Short mmCIF file of C-alpha atoms in Angstrom, two decimals:
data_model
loop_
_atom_site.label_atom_id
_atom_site.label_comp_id
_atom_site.label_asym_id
_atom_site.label_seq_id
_atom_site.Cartn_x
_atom_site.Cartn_y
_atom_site.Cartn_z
CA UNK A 1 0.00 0.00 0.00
CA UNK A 2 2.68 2.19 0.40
CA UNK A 3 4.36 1.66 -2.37
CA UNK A 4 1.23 2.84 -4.29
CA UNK A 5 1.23 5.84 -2.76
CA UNK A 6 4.48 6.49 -4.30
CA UNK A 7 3.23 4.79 -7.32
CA UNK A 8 0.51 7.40 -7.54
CA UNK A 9 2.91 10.54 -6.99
CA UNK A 10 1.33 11.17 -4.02
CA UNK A 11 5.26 10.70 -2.77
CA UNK A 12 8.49 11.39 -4.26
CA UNK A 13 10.67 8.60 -4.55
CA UNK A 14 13.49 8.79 -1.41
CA UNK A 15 15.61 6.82 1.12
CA UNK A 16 11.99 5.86 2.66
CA UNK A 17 10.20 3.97 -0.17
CA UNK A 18 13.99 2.16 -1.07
CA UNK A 19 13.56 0.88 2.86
CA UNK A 20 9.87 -0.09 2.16
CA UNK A 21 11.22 -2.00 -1.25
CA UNK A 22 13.38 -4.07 0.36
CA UNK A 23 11.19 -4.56 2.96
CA UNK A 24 8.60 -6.34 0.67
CA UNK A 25 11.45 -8.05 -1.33
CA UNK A 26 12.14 -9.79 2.22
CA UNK A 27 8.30 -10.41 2.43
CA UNK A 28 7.16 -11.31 -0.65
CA UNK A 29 9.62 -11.59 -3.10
CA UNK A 30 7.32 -12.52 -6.09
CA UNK A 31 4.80 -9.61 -5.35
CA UNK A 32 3.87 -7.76 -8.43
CA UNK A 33 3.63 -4.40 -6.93
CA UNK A 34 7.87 -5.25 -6.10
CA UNK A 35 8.48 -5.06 -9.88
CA UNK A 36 7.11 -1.94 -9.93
CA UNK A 37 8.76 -0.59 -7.12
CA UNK A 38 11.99 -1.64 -8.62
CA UNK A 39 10.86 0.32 -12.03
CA UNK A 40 10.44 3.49 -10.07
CA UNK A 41 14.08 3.10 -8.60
CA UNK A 42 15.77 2.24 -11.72
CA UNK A 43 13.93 5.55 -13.27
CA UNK A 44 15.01 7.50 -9.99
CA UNK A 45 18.83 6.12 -10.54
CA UNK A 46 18.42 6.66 -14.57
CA UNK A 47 18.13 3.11 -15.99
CA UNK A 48 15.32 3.73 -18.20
CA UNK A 49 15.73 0.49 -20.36
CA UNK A 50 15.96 -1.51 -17.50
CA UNK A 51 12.38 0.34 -15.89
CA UNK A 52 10.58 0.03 -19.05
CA UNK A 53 11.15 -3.79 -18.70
CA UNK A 54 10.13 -3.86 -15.18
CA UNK A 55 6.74 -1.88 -15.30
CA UNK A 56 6.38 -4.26 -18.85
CA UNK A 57 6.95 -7.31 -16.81
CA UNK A 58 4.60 -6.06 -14.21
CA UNK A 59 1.78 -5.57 -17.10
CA UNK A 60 2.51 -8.71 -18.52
CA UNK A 61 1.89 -10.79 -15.26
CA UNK A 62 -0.78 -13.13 -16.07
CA UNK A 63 -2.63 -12.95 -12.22
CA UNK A 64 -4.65 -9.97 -11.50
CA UNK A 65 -2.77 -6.28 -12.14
CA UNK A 66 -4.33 -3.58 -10.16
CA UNK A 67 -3.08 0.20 -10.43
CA UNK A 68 -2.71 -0.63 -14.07
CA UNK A 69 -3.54 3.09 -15.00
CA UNK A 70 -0.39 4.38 -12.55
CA UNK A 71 2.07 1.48 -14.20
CA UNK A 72 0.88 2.87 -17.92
CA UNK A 73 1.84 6.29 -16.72
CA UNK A 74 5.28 5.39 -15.80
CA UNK A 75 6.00 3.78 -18.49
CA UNK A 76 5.24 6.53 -20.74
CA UNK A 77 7.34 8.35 -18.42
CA UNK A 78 9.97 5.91 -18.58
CA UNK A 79 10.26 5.96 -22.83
CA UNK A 80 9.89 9.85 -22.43
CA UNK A 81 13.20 10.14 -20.34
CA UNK A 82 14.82 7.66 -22.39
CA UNK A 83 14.14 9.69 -25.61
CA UNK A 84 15.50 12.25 -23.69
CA UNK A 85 18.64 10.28 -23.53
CA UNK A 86 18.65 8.55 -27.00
CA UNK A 87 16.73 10.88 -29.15
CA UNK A 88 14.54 7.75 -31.12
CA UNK A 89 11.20 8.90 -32.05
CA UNK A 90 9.35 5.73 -31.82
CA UNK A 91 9.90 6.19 -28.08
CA UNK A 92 8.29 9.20 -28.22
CA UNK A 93 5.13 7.07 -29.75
CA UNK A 94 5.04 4.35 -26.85
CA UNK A 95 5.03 7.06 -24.57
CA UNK A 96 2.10 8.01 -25.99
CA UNK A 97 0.56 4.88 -26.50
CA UNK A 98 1.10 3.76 -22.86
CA UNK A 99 -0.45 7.56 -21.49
CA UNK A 100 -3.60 6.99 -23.79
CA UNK A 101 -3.69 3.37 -22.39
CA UNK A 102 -3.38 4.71 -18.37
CA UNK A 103 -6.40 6.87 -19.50
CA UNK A 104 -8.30 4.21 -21.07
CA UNK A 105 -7.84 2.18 -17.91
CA UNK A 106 -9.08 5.98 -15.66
CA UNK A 107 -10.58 8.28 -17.97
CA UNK A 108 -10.67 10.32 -14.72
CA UNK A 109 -6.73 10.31 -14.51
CA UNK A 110 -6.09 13.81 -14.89
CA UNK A 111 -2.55 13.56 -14.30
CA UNK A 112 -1.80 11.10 -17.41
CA UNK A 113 -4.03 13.70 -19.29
CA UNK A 114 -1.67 16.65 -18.02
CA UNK A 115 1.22 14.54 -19.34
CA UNK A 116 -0.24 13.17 -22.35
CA UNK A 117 -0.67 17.12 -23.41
CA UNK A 118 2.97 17.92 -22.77
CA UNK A 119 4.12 15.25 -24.85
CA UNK A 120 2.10 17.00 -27.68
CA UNK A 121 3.12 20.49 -27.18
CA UNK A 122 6.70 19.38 -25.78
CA UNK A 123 7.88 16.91 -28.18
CA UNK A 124 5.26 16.00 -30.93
CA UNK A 125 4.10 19.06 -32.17
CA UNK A 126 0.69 19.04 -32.41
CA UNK A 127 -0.28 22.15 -30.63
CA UNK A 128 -4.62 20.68 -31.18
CA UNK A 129 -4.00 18.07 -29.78
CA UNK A 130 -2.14 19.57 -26.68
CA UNK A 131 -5.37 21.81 -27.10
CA UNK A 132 -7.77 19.15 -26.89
CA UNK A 133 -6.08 17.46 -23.87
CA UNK A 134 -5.37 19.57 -21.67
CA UNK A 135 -9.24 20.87 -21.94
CA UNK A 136 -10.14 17.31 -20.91
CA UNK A 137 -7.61 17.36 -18.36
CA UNK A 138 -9.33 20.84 -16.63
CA UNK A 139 -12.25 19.68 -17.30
CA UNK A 140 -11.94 16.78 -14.99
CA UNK A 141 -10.09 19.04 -12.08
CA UNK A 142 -9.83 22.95 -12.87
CA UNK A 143 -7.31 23.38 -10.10
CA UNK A 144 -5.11 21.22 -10.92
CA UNK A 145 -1.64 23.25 -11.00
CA UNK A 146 0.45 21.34 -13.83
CA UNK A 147 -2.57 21.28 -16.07
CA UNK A 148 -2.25 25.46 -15.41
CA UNK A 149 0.96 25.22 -15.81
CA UNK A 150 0.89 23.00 -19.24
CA UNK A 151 -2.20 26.05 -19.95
CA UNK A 152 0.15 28.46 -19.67
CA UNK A 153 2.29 27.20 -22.11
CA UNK A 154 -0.33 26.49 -24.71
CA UNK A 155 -1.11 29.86 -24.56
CA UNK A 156 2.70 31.18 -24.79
CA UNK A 157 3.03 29.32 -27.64
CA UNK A 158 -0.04 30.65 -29.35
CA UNK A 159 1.70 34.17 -28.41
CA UNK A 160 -1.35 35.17 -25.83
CA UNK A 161 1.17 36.03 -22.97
CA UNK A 162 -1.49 38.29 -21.08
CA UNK A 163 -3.20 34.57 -20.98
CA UNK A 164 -0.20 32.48 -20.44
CA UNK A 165 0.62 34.77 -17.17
CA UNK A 166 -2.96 34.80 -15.57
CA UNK A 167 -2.71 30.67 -16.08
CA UNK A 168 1.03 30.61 -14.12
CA UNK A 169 -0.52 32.63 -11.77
CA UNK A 170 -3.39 30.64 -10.90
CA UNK A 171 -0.58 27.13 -11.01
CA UNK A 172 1.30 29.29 -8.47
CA UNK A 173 -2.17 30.51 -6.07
CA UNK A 174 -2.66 26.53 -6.21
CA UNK A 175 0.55 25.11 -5.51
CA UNK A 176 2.63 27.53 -3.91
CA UNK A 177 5.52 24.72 -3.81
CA UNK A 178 5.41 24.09 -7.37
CA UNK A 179 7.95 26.21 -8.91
CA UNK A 180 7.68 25.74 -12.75
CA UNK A 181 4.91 28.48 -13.12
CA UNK A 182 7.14 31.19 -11.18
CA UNK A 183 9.90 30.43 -13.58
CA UNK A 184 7.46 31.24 -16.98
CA UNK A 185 6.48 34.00 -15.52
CA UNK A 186 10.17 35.21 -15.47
CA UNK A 187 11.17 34.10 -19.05
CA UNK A 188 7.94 35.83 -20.14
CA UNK A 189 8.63 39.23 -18.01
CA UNK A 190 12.37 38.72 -19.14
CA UNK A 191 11.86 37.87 -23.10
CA UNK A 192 8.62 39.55 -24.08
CA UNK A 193 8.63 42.63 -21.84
CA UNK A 194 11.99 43.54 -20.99
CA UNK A 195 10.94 43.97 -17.15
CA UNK A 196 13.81 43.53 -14.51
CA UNK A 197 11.02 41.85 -12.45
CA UNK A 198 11.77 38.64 -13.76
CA UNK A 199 14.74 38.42 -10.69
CA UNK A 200 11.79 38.10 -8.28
CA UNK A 201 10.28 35.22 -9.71
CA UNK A 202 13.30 33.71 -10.51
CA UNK A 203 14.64 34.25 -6.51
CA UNK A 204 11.07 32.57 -5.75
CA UNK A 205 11.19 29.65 -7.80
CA UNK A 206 14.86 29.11 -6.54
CA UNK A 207 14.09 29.15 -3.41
CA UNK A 208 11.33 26.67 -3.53
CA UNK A 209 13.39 23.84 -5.20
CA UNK A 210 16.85 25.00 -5.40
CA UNK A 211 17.75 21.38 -7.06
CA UNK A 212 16.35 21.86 -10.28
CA UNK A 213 18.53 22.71 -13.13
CA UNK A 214 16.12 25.25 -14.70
CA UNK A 215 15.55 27.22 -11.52
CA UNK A 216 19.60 27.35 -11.35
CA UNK A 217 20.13 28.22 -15.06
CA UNK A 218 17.46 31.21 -14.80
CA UNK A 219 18.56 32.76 -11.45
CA UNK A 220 21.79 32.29 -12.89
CA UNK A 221 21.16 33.32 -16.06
CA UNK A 222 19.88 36.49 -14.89
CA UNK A 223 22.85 37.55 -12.95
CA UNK A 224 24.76 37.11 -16.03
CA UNK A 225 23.46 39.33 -17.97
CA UNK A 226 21.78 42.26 -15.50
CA UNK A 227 24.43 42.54 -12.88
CA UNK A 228 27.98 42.24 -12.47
CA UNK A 229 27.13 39.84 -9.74
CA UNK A 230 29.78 36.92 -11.24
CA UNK A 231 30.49 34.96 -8.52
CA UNK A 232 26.45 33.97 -8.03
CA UNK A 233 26.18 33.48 -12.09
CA UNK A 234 28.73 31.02 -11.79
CA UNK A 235 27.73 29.24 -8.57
CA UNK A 236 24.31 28.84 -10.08
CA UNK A 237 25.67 27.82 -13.54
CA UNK A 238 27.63 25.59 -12.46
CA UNK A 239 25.41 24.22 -10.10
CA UNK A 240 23.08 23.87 -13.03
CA UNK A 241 25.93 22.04 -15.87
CA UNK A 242 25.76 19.20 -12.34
CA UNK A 243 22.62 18.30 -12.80
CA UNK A 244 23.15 18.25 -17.19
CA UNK A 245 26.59 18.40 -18.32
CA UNK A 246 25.10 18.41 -21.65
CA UNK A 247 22.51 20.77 -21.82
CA UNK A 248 22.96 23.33 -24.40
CA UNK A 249 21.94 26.17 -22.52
CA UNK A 250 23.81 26.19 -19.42
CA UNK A 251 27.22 25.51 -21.81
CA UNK A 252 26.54 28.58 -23.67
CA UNK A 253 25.42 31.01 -20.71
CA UNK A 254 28.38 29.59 -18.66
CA UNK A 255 31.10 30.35 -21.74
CA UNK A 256 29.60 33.45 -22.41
CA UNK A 257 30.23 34.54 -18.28
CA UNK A 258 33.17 32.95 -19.12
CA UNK A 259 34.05 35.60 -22.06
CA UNK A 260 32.00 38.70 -19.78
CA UNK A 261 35.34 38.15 -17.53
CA UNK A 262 37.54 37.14 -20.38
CA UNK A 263 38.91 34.25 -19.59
CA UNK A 264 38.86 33.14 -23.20
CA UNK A 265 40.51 29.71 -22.22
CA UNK A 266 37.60 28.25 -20.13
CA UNK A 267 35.08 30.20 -22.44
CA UNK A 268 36.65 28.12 -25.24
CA UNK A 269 35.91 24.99 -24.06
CA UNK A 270 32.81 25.76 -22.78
CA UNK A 271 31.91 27.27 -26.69
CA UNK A 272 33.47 24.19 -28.35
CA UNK A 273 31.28 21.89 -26.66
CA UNK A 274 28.63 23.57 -27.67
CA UNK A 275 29.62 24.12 -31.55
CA UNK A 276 30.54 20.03 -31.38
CA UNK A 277 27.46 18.98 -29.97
CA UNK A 278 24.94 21.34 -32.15
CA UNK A 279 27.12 21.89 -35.06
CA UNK A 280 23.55 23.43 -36.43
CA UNK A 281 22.80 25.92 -33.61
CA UNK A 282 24.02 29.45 -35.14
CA UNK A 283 24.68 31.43 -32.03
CA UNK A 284 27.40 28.47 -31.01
CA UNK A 285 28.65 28.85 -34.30
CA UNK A 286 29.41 33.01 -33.77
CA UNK A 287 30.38 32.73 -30.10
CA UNK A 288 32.75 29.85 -31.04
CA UNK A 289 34.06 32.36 -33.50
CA UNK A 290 34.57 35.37 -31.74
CA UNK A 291 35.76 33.79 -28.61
CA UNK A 292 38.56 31.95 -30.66
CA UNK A 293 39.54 35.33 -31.74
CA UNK A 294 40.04 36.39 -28.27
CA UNK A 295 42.29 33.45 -27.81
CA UNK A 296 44.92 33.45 -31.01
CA UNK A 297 44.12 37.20 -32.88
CA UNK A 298 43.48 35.37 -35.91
CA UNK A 299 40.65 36.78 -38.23
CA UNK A 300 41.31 34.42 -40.95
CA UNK A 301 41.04 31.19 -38.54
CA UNK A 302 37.35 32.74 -37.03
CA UNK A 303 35.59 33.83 -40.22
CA UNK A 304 36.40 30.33 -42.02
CA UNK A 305 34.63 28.94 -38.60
CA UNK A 306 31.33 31.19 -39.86
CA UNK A 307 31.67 30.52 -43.32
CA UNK A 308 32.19 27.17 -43.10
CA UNK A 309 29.06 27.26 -40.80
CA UNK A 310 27.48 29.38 -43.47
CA UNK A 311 28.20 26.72 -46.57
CA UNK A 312 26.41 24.12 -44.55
#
């Protein structure tokens, strides 16, 4: 029972429910709900395969499977973070298959709606669709604060802002621990209206989870380009390259503090990561560029860099 109640998300997987695993394992070593339990620690510790073929075991057990609708959402959740990983799209269709078949099981499962509806907008494309769920998903509970959240993001990418803020804002009056909301509001203050407010809601969302890698890029972000505050854009950039040595972002906003206090040398590597990596993202291409000007003075060497980027 209690490991449905992580199952569920009612709890976040810690120390407690590993405890409570091996617990059962001593127990009953053959109980279903132990294969799952083991899927949601393999996700926790990253091995996606090897949780896709647990929770797939689990639904495969010939004997009774109850919860089904909770096992279908984590294995959706499962292939999402593995295409995350290993960039295959078919993942990205069993993900949706196995959130469509958690609904089918609980039409009332707002939760695999909410998700089903950021796979669409996220990663599939199909803005209607993300349209069409996420309506069903309010529908079932309006106060849900993802669902807002995954509103609010509809909306931004329909360019209603004045919409997309009122939704954050009524994520955040829901869940004041949920931090996602605080930090759209900030991109949207920062991006579409220029307004140095954006620190507050960055601070805020920060402060309420100060262990996610977008809250750390943003705060940090922000002192990188407002303030000559370096030492906190580099904590928090750092902090944020821990969690995702490979994300794009946080490699180009950390060489570009980098090349704000010009040291060229660790802006270089950070630069040629990102050029290597996304040999199609333009920006890397230029900073690449410039910064290797910094380094060795020669014109010639950067502008075949661009033009080579250019021919492609």
């Amino acid at each position: 029972a209690i490991i449905v109640l992580y199952l569920k998300g009612i709890y976040k997987i810690d120390e407690r429910f590993r405890k409570v695993t091996e617990s059962l394992q001593k127990i009953d070593p053959k109980n279903v709900t132990l294969v799952v339990a083991k899927g949601l620690l393999a996700m926790r510790a990253g091995e996606d395969k090897k949780a896709i073929q647990l929770f797939e075991n689990a639904l495969e057990e010939k004997e009774s499977v109850s919860n089904k609708e909770y096992i279908y959402n984590s294995l959706a959740n499962a292939y999402e973070k593995l295409y995350e990983n290993d960039p295959q799209y078919e993942f990205l269709r069993k993900a949706e298959k196995n959130y469509k078949l958690s609904i089918k099981e609980n039409p009332k499962y707002y939760q695999a709606l909410n998700n089903l509806a950021l796979l669409y907008l996220m990663k599939l494309s199909d803005l209607e669709k993300a349209k069409k769920t996420i309506k069903e998903c309010l529908e079932i509970n309006p106060c849900y604060h993802m669902a807002l959240n995954t509103l609010g993001l509809i909306y931004e990418e329909e360019n209603k802002f004045e919409e997309a803020l009122e939704a954050y804002m009524k994520s955040y009056e829901h869940s004041k621990s949920y931090s996602p909301p605080l930090n759209q509001i900030g991109r949207i203050l920062d991006f579409e209206y220029k307004n140095t407010l954006c620190r507050q809601y960055y601070s805020l969302a920060y402060e309420i989870d100060p262990d996610s890698l977008v809250n750390c890029f943003n705060l940090g972000n922000y002192y990188r380009k407002y303030t000559d505050n370096n030492e906190n854009a580099e904590r928090l950039l750092k902090k944020a390259l821990e969690f995702q040595k490979t994300n794009t972002l946080c490699n180009m906003a950390m060489g570009l503090m980098k090349y704000k206090v010009e040291d060229h040398l660790s802006a270089r590597n950070y630069f040629a990561y990102v050029f290597a990596s996304n040999p199609d993202y333009a920006c890397g291409c230029f900073a690449f560029a410039v910064n290797e000007y910094k380094v060795t003075g020669d014109v010639a060497q950067s502008l075949a860099i661009i033009k080579d980027f250019l021919n492609k």
